[in-house]
Coordinates of C-alpha atoms and ligand atoms in Angstrom, one line a residue:
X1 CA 0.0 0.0 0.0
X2 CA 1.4 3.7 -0.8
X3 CA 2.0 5.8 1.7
X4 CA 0.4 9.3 0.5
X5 CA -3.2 9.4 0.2
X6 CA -5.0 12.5 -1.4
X7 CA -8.6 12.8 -0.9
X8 CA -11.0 15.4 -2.1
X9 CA -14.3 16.8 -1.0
X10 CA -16.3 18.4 -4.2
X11 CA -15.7 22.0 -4.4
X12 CA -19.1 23.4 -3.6
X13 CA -21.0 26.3 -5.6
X14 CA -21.0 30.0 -3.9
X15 CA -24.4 30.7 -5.1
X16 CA -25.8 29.3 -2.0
X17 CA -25.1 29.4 1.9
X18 CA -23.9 25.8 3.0
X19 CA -26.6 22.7 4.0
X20 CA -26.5 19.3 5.4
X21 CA -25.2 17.8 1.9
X22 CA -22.4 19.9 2.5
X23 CA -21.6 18.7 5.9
X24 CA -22.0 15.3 4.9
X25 CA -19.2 15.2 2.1
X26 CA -17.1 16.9 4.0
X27 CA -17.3 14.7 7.7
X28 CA -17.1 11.4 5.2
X29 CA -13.8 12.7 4.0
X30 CA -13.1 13.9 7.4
X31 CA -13.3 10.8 8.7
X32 CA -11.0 9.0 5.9
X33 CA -8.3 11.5 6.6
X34 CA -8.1 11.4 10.2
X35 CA -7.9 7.6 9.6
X36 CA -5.5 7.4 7.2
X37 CA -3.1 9.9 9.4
X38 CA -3.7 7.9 12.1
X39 CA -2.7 4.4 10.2
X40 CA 0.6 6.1 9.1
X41 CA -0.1 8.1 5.9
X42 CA 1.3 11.0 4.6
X43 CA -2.3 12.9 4.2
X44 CA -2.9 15.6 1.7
X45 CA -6.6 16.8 2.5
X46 CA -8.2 19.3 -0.2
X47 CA -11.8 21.0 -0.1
X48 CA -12.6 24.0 -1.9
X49 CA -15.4 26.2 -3.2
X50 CA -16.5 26.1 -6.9
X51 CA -17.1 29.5 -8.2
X52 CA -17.4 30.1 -11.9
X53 CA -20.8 29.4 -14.0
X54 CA -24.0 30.8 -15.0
X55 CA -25.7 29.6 -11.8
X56 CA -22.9 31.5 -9.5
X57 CA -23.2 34.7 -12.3
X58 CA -27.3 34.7 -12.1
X59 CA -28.0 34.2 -8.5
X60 CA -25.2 37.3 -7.9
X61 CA -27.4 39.2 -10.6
X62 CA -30.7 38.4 -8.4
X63 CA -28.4 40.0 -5.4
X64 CA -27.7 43.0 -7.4
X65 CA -23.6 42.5 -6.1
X66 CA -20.9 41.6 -8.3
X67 CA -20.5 37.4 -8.8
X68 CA -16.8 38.5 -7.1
X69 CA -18.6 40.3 -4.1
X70 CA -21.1 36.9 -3.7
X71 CA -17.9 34.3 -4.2
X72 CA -16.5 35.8 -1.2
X73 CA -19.1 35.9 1.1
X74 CA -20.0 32.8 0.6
X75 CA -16.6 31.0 0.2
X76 CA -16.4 32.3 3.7
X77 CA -19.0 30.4 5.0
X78 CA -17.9 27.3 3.8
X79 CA -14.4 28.0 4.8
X80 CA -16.0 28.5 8.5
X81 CA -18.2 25.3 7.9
X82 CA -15.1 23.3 7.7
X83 CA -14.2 24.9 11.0
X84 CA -17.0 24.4 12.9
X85 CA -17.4 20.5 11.7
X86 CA -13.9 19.7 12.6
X87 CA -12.4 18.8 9.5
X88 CA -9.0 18.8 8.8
X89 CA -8.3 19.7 5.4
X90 CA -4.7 20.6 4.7
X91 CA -5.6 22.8 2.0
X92 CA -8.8 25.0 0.5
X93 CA -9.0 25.9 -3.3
X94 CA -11.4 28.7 -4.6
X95 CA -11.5 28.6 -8.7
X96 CA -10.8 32.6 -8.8
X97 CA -7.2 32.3 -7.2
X98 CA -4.8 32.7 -9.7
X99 CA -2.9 29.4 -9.0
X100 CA -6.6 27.9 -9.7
X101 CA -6.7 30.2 -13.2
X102 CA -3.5 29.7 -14.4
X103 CA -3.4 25.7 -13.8
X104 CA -7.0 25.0 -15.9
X105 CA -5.8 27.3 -18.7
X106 CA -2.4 25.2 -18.5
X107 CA -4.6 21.9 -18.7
X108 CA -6.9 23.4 -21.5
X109 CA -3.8 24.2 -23.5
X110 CA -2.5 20.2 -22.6
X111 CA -6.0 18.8 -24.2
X112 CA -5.6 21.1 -27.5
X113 CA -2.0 20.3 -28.1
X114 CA -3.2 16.1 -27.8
X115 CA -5.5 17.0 -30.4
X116 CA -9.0 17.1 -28.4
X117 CA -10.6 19.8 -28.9
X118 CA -12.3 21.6 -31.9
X119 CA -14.6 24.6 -32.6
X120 CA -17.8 23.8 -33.5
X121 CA -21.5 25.0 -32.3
X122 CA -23.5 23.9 -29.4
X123 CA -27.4 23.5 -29.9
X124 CA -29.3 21.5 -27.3
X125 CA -30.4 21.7 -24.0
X126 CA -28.8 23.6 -20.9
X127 CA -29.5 23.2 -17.0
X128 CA -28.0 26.2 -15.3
X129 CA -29.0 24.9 -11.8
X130 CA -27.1 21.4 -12.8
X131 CA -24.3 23.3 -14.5
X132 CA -25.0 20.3 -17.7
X133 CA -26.0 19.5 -20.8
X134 CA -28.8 17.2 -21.4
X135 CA -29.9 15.4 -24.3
X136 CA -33.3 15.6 -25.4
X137 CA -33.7 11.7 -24.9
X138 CA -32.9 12.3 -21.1
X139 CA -35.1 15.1 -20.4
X140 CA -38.6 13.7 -18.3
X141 CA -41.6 16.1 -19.2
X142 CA -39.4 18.9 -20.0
X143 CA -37.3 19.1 -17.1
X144 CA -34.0 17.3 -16.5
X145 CA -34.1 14.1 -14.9
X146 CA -32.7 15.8 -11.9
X147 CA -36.0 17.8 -12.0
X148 CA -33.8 20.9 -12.4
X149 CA -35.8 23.4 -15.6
X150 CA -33.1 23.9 -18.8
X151 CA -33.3 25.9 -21.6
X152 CA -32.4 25.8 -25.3
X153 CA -28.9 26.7 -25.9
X154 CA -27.5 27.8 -29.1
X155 CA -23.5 29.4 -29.3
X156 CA -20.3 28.6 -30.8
X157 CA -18.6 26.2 -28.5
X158 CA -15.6 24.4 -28.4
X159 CA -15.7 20.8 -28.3
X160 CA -13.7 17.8 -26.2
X161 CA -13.6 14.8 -28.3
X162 CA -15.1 12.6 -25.6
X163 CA -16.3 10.1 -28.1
X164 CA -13.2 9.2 -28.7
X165 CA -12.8 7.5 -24.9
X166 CA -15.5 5.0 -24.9
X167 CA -13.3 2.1 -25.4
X168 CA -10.6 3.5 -23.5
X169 CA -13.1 4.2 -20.5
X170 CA -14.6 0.6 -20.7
X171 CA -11.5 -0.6 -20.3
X172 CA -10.1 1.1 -17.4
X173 CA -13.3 0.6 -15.3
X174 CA -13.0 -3.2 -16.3
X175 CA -9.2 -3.4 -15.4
X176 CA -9.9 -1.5 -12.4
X177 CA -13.3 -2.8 -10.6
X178 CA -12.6 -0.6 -7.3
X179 CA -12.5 2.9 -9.5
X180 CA -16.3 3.7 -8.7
X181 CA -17.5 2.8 -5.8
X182 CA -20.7 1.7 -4.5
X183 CA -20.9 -1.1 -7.1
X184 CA -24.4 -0.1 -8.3
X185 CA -23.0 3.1 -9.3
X186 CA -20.4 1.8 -10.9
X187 CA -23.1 -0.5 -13.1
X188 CA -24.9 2.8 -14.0
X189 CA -21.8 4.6 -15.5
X190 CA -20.4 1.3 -17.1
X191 CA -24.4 1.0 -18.7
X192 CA -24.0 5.1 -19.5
X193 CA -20.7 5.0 -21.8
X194 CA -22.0 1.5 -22.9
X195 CA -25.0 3.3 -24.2
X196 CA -22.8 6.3 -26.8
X197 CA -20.7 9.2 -25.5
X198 CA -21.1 12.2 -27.4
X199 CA -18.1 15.3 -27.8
X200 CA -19.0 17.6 -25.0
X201 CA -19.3 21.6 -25.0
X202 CA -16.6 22.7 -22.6
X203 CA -16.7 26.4 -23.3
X204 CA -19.9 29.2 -23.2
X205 CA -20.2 32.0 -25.4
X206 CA -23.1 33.8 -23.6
X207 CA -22.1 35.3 -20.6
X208 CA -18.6 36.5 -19.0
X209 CA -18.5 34.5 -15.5
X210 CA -15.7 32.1 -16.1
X211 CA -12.1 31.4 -17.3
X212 CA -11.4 32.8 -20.1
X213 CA -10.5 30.0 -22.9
X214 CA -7.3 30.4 -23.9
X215 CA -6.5 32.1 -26.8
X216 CA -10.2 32.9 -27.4
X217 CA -11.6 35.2 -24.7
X218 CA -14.7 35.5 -26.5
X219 CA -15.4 31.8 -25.0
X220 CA -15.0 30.9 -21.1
X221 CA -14.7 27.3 -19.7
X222 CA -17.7 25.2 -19.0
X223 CA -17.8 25.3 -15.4
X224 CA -17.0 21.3 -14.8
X225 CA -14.2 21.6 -16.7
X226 CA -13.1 24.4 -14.8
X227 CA -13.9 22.7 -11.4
X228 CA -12.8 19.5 -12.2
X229 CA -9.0 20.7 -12.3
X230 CA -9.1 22.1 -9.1
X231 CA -8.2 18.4 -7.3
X232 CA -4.6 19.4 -9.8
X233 CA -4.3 22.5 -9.1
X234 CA -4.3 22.8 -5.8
X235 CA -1.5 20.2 -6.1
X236 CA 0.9 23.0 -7.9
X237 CA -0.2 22.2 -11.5
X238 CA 1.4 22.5 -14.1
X239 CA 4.4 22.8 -12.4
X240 CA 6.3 19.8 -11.4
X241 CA 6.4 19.9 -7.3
X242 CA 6.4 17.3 -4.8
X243 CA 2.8 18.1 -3.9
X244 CA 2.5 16.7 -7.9
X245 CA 4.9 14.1 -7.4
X246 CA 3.7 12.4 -4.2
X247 CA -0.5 13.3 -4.6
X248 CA -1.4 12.5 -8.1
X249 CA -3.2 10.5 -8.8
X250 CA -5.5 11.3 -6.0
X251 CA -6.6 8.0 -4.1
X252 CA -10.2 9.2 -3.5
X253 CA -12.5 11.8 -4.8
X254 CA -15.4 11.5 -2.5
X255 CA -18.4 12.9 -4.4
X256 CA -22.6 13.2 -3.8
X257 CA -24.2 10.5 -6.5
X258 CA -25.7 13.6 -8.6
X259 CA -22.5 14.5 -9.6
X260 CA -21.0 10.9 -10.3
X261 CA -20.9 11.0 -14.0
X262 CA -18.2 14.2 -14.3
X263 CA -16.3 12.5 -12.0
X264 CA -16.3 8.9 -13.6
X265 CA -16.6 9.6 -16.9
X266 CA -15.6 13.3 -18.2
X267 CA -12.7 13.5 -15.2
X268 CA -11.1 10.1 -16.4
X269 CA -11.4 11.3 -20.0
X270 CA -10.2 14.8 -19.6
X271 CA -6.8 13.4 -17.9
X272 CA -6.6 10.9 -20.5
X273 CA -6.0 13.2 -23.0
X274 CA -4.0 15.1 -21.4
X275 CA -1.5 12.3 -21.2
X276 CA -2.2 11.9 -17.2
X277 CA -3.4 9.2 -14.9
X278 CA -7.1 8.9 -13.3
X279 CA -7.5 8.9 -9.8
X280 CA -7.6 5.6 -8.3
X281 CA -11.3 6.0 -6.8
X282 CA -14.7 7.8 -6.8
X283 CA -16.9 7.0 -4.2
X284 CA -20.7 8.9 -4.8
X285 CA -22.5 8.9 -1.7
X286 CA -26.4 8.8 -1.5
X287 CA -28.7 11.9 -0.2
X288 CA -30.5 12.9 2.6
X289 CA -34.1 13.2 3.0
X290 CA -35.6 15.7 5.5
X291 CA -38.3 13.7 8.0
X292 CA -39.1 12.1 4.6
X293 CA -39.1 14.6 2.2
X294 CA -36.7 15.7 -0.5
X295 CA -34.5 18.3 0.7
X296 CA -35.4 22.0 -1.8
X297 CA -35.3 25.5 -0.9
X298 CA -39.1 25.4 -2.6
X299 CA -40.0 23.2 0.2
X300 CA -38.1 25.3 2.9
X301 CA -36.7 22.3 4.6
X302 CA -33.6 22.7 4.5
X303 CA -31.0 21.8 7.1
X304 CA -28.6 24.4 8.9
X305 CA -25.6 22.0 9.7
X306 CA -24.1 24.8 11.8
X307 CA -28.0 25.4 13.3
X308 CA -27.6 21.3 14.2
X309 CA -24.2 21.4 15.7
X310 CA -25.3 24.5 18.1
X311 CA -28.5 22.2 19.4
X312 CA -27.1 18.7 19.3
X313 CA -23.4 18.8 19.6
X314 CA -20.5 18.4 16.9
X315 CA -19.7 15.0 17.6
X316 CA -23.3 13.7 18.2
X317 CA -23.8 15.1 14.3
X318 CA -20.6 13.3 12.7
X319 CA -21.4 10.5 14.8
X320 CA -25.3 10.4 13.9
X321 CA -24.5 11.4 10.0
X322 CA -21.6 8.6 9.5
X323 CA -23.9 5.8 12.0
X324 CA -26.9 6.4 10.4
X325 CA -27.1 5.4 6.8
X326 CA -24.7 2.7 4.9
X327 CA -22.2 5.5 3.2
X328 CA -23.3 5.0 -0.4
X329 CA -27.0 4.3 0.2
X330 CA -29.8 7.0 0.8
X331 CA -31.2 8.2 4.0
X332 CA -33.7 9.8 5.9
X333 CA -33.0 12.8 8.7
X334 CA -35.0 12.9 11.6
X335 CA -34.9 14.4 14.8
X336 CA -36.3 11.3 16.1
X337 CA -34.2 8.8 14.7
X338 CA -30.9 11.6 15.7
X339 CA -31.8 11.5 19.4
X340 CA -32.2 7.7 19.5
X341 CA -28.7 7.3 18.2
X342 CA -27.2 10.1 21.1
X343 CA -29.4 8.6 23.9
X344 CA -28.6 4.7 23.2
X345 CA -25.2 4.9 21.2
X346 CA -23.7 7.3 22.2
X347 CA -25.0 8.4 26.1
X348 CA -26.0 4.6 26.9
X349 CA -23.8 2.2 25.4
X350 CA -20.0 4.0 25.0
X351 CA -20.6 6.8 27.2
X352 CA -22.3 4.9 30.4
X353 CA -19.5 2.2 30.4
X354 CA -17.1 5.4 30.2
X355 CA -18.6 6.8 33.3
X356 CA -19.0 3.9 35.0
X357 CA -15.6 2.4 34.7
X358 CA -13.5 5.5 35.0
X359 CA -15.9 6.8 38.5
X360 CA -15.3 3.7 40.0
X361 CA -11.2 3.8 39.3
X362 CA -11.3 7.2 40.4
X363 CA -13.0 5.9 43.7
X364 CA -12.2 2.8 44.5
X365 CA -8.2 2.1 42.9
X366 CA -7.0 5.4 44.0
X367 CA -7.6 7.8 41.0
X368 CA -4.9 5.5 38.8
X369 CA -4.7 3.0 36.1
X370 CA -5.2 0.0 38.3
X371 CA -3.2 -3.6 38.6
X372 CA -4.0 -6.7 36.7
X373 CA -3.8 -10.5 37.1
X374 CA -6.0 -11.4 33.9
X375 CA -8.4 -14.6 33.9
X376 CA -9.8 -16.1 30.3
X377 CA -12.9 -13.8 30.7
X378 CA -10.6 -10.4 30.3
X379 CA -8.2 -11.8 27.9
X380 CA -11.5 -12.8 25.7
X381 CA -12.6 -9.7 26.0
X382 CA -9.3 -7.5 24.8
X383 CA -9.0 -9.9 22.1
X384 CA -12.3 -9.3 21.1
X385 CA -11.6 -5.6 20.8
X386 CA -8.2 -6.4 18.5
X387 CA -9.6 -8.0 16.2
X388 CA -12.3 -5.9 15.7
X389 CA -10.0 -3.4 15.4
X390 CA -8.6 -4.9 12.3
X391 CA -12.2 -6.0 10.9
X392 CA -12.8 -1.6 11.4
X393 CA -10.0 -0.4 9.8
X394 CA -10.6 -2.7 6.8
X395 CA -14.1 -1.6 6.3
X396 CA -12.9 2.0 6.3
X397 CA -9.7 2.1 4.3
X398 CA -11.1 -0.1 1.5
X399 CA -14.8 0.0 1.7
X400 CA -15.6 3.9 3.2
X401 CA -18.4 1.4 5.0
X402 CA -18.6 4.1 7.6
X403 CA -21.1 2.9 9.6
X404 CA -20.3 -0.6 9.6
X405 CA -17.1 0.4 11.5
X406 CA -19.1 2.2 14.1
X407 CA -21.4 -0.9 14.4
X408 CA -18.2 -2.9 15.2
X409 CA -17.1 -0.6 17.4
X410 CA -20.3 -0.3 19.4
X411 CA -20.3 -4.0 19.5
X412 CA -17.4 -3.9 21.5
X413 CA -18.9 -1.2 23.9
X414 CA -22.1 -3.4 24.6
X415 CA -19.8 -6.6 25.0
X416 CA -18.2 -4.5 28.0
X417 CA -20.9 -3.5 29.2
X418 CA -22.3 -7.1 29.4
X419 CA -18.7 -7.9 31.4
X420 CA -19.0 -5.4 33.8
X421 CA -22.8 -6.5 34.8
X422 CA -21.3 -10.3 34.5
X423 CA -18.1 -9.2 36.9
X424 CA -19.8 -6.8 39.1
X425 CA -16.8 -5.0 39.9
X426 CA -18.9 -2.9 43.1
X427 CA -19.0 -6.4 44.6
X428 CA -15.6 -7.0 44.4
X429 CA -14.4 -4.5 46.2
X430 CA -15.0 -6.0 49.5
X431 CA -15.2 -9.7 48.5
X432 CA -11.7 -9.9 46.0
X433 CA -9.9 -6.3 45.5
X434 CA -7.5 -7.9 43.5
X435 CA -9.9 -9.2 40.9
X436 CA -12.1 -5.8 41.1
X437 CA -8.8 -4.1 40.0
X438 CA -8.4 -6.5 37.5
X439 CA -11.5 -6.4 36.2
X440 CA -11.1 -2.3 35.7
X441 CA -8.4 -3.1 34.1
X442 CA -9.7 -4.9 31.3
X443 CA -12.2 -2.2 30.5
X444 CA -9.9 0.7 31.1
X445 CA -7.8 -0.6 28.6
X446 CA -11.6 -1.7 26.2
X447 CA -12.2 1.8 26.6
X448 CA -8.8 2.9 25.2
X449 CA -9.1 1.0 22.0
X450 CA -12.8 2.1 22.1
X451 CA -11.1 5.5 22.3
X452 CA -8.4 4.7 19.6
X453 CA -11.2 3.5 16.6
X454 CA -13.2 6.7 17.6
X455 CA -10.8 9.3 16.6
X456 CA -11.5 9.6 13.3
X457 CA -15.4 10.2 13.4
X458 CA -15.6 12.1 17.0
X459 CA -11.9 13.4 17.5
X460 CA -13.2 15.9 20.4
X461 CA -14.9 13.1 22.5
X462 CA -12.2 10.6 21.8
X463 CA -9.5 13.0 22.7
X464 CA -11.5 13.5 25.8
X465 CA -11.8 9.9 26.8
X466 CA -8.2 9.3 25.8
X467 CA -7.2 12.1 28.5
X468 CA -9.2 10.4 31.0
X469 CA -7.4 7.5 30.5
X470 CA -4.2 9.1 30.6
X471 CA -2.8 8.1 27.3
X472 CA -0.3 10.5 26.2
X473 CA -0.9 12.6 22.8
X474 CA 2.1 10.9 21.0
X475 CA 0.4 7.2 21.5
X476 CA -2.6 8.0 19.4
X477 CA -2.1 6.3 16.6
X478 CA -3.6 3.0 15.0
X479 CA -1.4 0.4 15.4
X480 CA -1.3 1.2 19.1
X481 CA -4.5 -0.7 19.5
X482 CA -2.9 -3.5 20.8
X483 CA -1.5 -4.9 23.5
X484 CA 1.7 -3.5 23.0
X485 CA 1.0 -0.3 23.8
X486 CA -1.6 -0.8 27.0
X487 CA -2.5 1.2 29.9
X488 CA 0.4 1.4 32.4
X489 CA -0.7 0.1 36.1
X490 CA 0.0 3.2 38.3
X491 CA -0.8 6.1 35.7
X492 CA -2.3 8.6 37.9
X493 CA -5.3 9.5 36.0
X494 CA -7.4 13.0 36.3
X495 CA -11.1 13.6 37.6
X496 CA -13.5 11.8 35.2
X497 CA -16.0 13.6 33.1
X498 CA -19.4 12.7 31.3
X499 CA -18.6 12.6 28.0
X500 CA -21.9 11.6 26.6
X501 CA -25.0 13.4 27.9
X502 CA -28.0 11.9 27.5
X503 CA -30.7 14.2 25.5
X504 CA -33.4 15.5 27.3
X505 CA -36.3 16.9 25.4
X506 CA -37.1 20.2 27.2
X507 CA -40.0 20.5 28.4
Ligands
MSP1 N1 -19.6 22.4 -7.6 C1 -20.1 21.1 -7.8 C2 -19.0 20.1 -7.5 C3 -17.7 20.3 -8.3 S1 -16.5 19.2 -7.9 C4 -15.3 19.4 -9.0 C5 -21.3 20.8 -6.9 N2 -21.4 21.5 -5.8 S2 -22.6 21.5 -4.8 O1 -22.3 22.5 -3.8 O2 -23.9 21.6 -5.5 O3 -22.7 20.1 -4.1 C6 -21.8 19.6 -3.3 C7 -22.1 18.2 -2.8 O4 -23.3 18.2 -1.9 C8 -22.4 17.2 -3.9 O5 -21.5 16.1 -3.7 C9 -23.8 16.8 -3.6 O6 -24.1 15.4 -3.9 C10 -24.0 17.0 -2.1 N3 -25.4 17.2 -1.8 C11 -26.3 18.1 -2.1 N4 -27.5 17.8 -1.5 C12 -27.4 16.7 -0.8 C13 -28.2 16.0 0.1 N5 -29.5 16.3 0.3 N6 -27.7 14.9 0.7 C14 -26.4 14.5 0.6 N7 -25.6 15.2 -0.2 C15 -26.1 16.2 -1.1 O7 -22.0 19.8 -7.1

């Protein structure tokens, strides 16, 4: 396995103030970082706002302010998104920076000297809200399939020779089967080149908001092509760098299932021909429903993530979001189904045996990591832990099966939890102090592999628990799970904390 690993949020539009679909990309990639750091890698971490396009140009028209004034305002909230969600990106692109500009114009310039692009005209059918072109075979009473309205389109354009990558494309998703991830996905992109790709209009004519085409200004770049270069660019293209040398290609562009087919089919191409190599996974996550319904401004239900993470807490959302649906399927938000998960995940099963193990420490084994003589049942159980450990970090690095690896680790929570009501370590302290020190041993030491697996998704609360157990900042990393690397008897540990509340509906 290499040791860098570059993985990409999408860059998100500026027409619009941040929602949960944001949040969601973002904590899934969140998540993969922090794992990947913590297994070893050298992590490069990119997110990024996407700012060109008729959609950014007409909503800044609506505003009366400049698409310029609008970009920045609300770049800045994503930027401060990303802040308050925890996520540690190493790096944020906007498509107006200069280094952004200069690198797409450098990778337009590669796909005309390859031969790949020609002038022709563009008549056919425009979505501005989807930023694509649609043919009149896809379009459902009118609309796009996406639901989104279009309009008839007709201006010089220049042209990427797209039909010439069929084959090639087939090909490469056949000789690599993990490229698009979930596997139904990838069906539906293999069935969509199977079925005829047609050249595709990469630069607009009728209005000004974009990069200006090189050597043409009349034309500026079709916005995905613009965006698309963005995961490059941020990496120092064209120049030769070690950001270029030890990132690309990027190991995972983590991307909403709307926008699957730029990603896995134009992306791919586009680097093709530009005598580069495709990144070596797209994963397209499914999308949240609202208590049911489809998430649209028209319906005014949509979800504040920074609103949620005020009420409920930021780790109880990252926890919830990453818990709740298999990453790749659809799901369903609801306030209901979020306070089950804090109350019985979270504040019940991880965070009770937290409390109870580390008060009674703190009471009855002198505030300090305690002694051990371990029996069968305790070995059983720290074994249990290891090798779920292993089953975890499996399902994350090469599945993103998110909330299978916090099934797994729950699983270990509730099997401590059924040791400590099968020990009954307040029983022992009379009848067998040895074994009652023991006995918190064995789940101390649970709890700081519980503590290890939970970094990635709920750093803050892991961090916390970590500190409770006294494990120092420099033995946080994966491969410390084991027993190699356990609590030391004697650690004097500090005054425990909750870590978990419960939720209490106020009345
Ligand atoms: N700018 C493009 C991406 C360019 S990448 C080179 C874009 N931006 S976006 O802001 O509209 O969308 C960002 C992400 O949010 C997409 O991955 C999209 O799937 C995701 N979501 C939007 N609504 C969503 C839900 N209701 N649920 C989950 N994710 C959803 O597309």
């Amino acid at each position: 396995m290499k040791d860098n690993f570059y993985i990409t949020t999408p860059i998100y539009y500026v027409n619009d103030k941040p929602h949960i679909g944001h949040a969601y990309t973002s904590i899934a990639c969140d998540v993969m970082a922090r794992f990947m750091r913590l297994d070893g890698r050298k992590v490069k971490f990119l997110s990024g706002t996407d700012e060109h396009g008729q959609k950014v140009e007409q909503s800044a028209k609506n505003l009366n302010i400049t698409p310029q004034k609008l970009a920045d305002e609300n770049s800045k909230h994503f930027r401060e998104l990303l802040k308050t969600l925890n996520i540690s990106n190493d790096d944020f692109i906007r498509t107006t920076e200069a280094r952004h500009k200069q690198g797409a114009q450098a990778f337009w310039k590669a796909l005309v000297k390859s031969g790949y692009i020609y002038l022709g005209k563009y008549s056919g059918w425009y979505s501005v809200r989807d930023e694509a072109y649609y043919q009149e075979s896809e379009l459902v009473e009118g609309k796009a399939p996406t639901g989104a309205p279009v309009e008839w389109v007709e201006e010089p354009s220049y042209f990427f020779k797209l039909s010439a990558f069929e084959d090639r494309l087939l090909q490469f998703y056949e000789e690599n089967p993990k490229f698009i991830a979930p596997e139904g996905r990838r069906n539906e992109v293999i069935s969509f080149v199977k079925g005829g790709l047609k050249d595709l209009s990469i630069s607009r004519t009728t209005f000004k908001w974009g990069i200006p085409v090189p050597g043409d200004e009349s034309h500026v770049m079709y916005v995905w092509l613009d965006a698309l270069t963005n995961y490059l660019t941020a990496l120092g293209y064209p120049f030769h760098s070690t950001n270029m040398a030890d990132f690309w290609p990027a190991d995972l562009h983590m991307v909403g299932k709307d926008i699957l087919r730029f990603h896995a089919v134009y992306w791919p191409a586009f680097l093709m021909a530009a005598d580069m190599e495709p990144p070596l996974r797209i994963f397209a996550h499914g999308w949240w429903t609202n208590e049911g319904q489809k998430i649209s401004k028209s319906l005014g239900n949509v979800i504040d993530p920074v609103a949620l993470v005020e009420n409920f807490g930021l780790d109880q959302i990252r926890y919830f979001l990453m818990r709740e649906i298999p990453f790749g399927n659809d799901g369903d938000f609801s306030r209901e189904k979020l306070i089950g998960r804090i109350n019985s995940d979270l504040a019940n099963n991880i965070g009770n045996l937290a409390q109870r193990v580390l008060s009674m420490i703190n009471k009855n084994c002198g505030a300090k990591v305690p002694q051990y003589k371990f029996e069968e049942s305790d070995k059983k159980l720290l074994s249990f832990a290891f090798v779920q450990a292993d089953k975890i970090r499996n399902e994350i690095i090469y599945d993103q099966h998110f909330s299978r690896a916090l099934e797994l680790i729950g699983q270990i929570a509730t099997r401590a939890n059924e040791y400590v009501d099968a020990n009954a370590p307040w029983k022992l302290k009379k009848e067998n102090p040895e074994r009652m020190e023991a006995v918190l041993y064995t789940l101390a030491e649970c709890l700081r592999r519980i503590g290890l697996l939970l970094l990635a998704f709920i750093p803050d609360s892991a961090n916390k628990l970590l500190d409770q157990l006294g494990v120092g900042s420099e033995q946080r990393l994966f491969h410390m799970v084991g027993a190699g690397h356990a609590l030391k008897p004697g650690t004097a540990l500090p005054e425990p904390q909750g870590i978990f509340p419960r939720w209490e509906e106020k009345v």
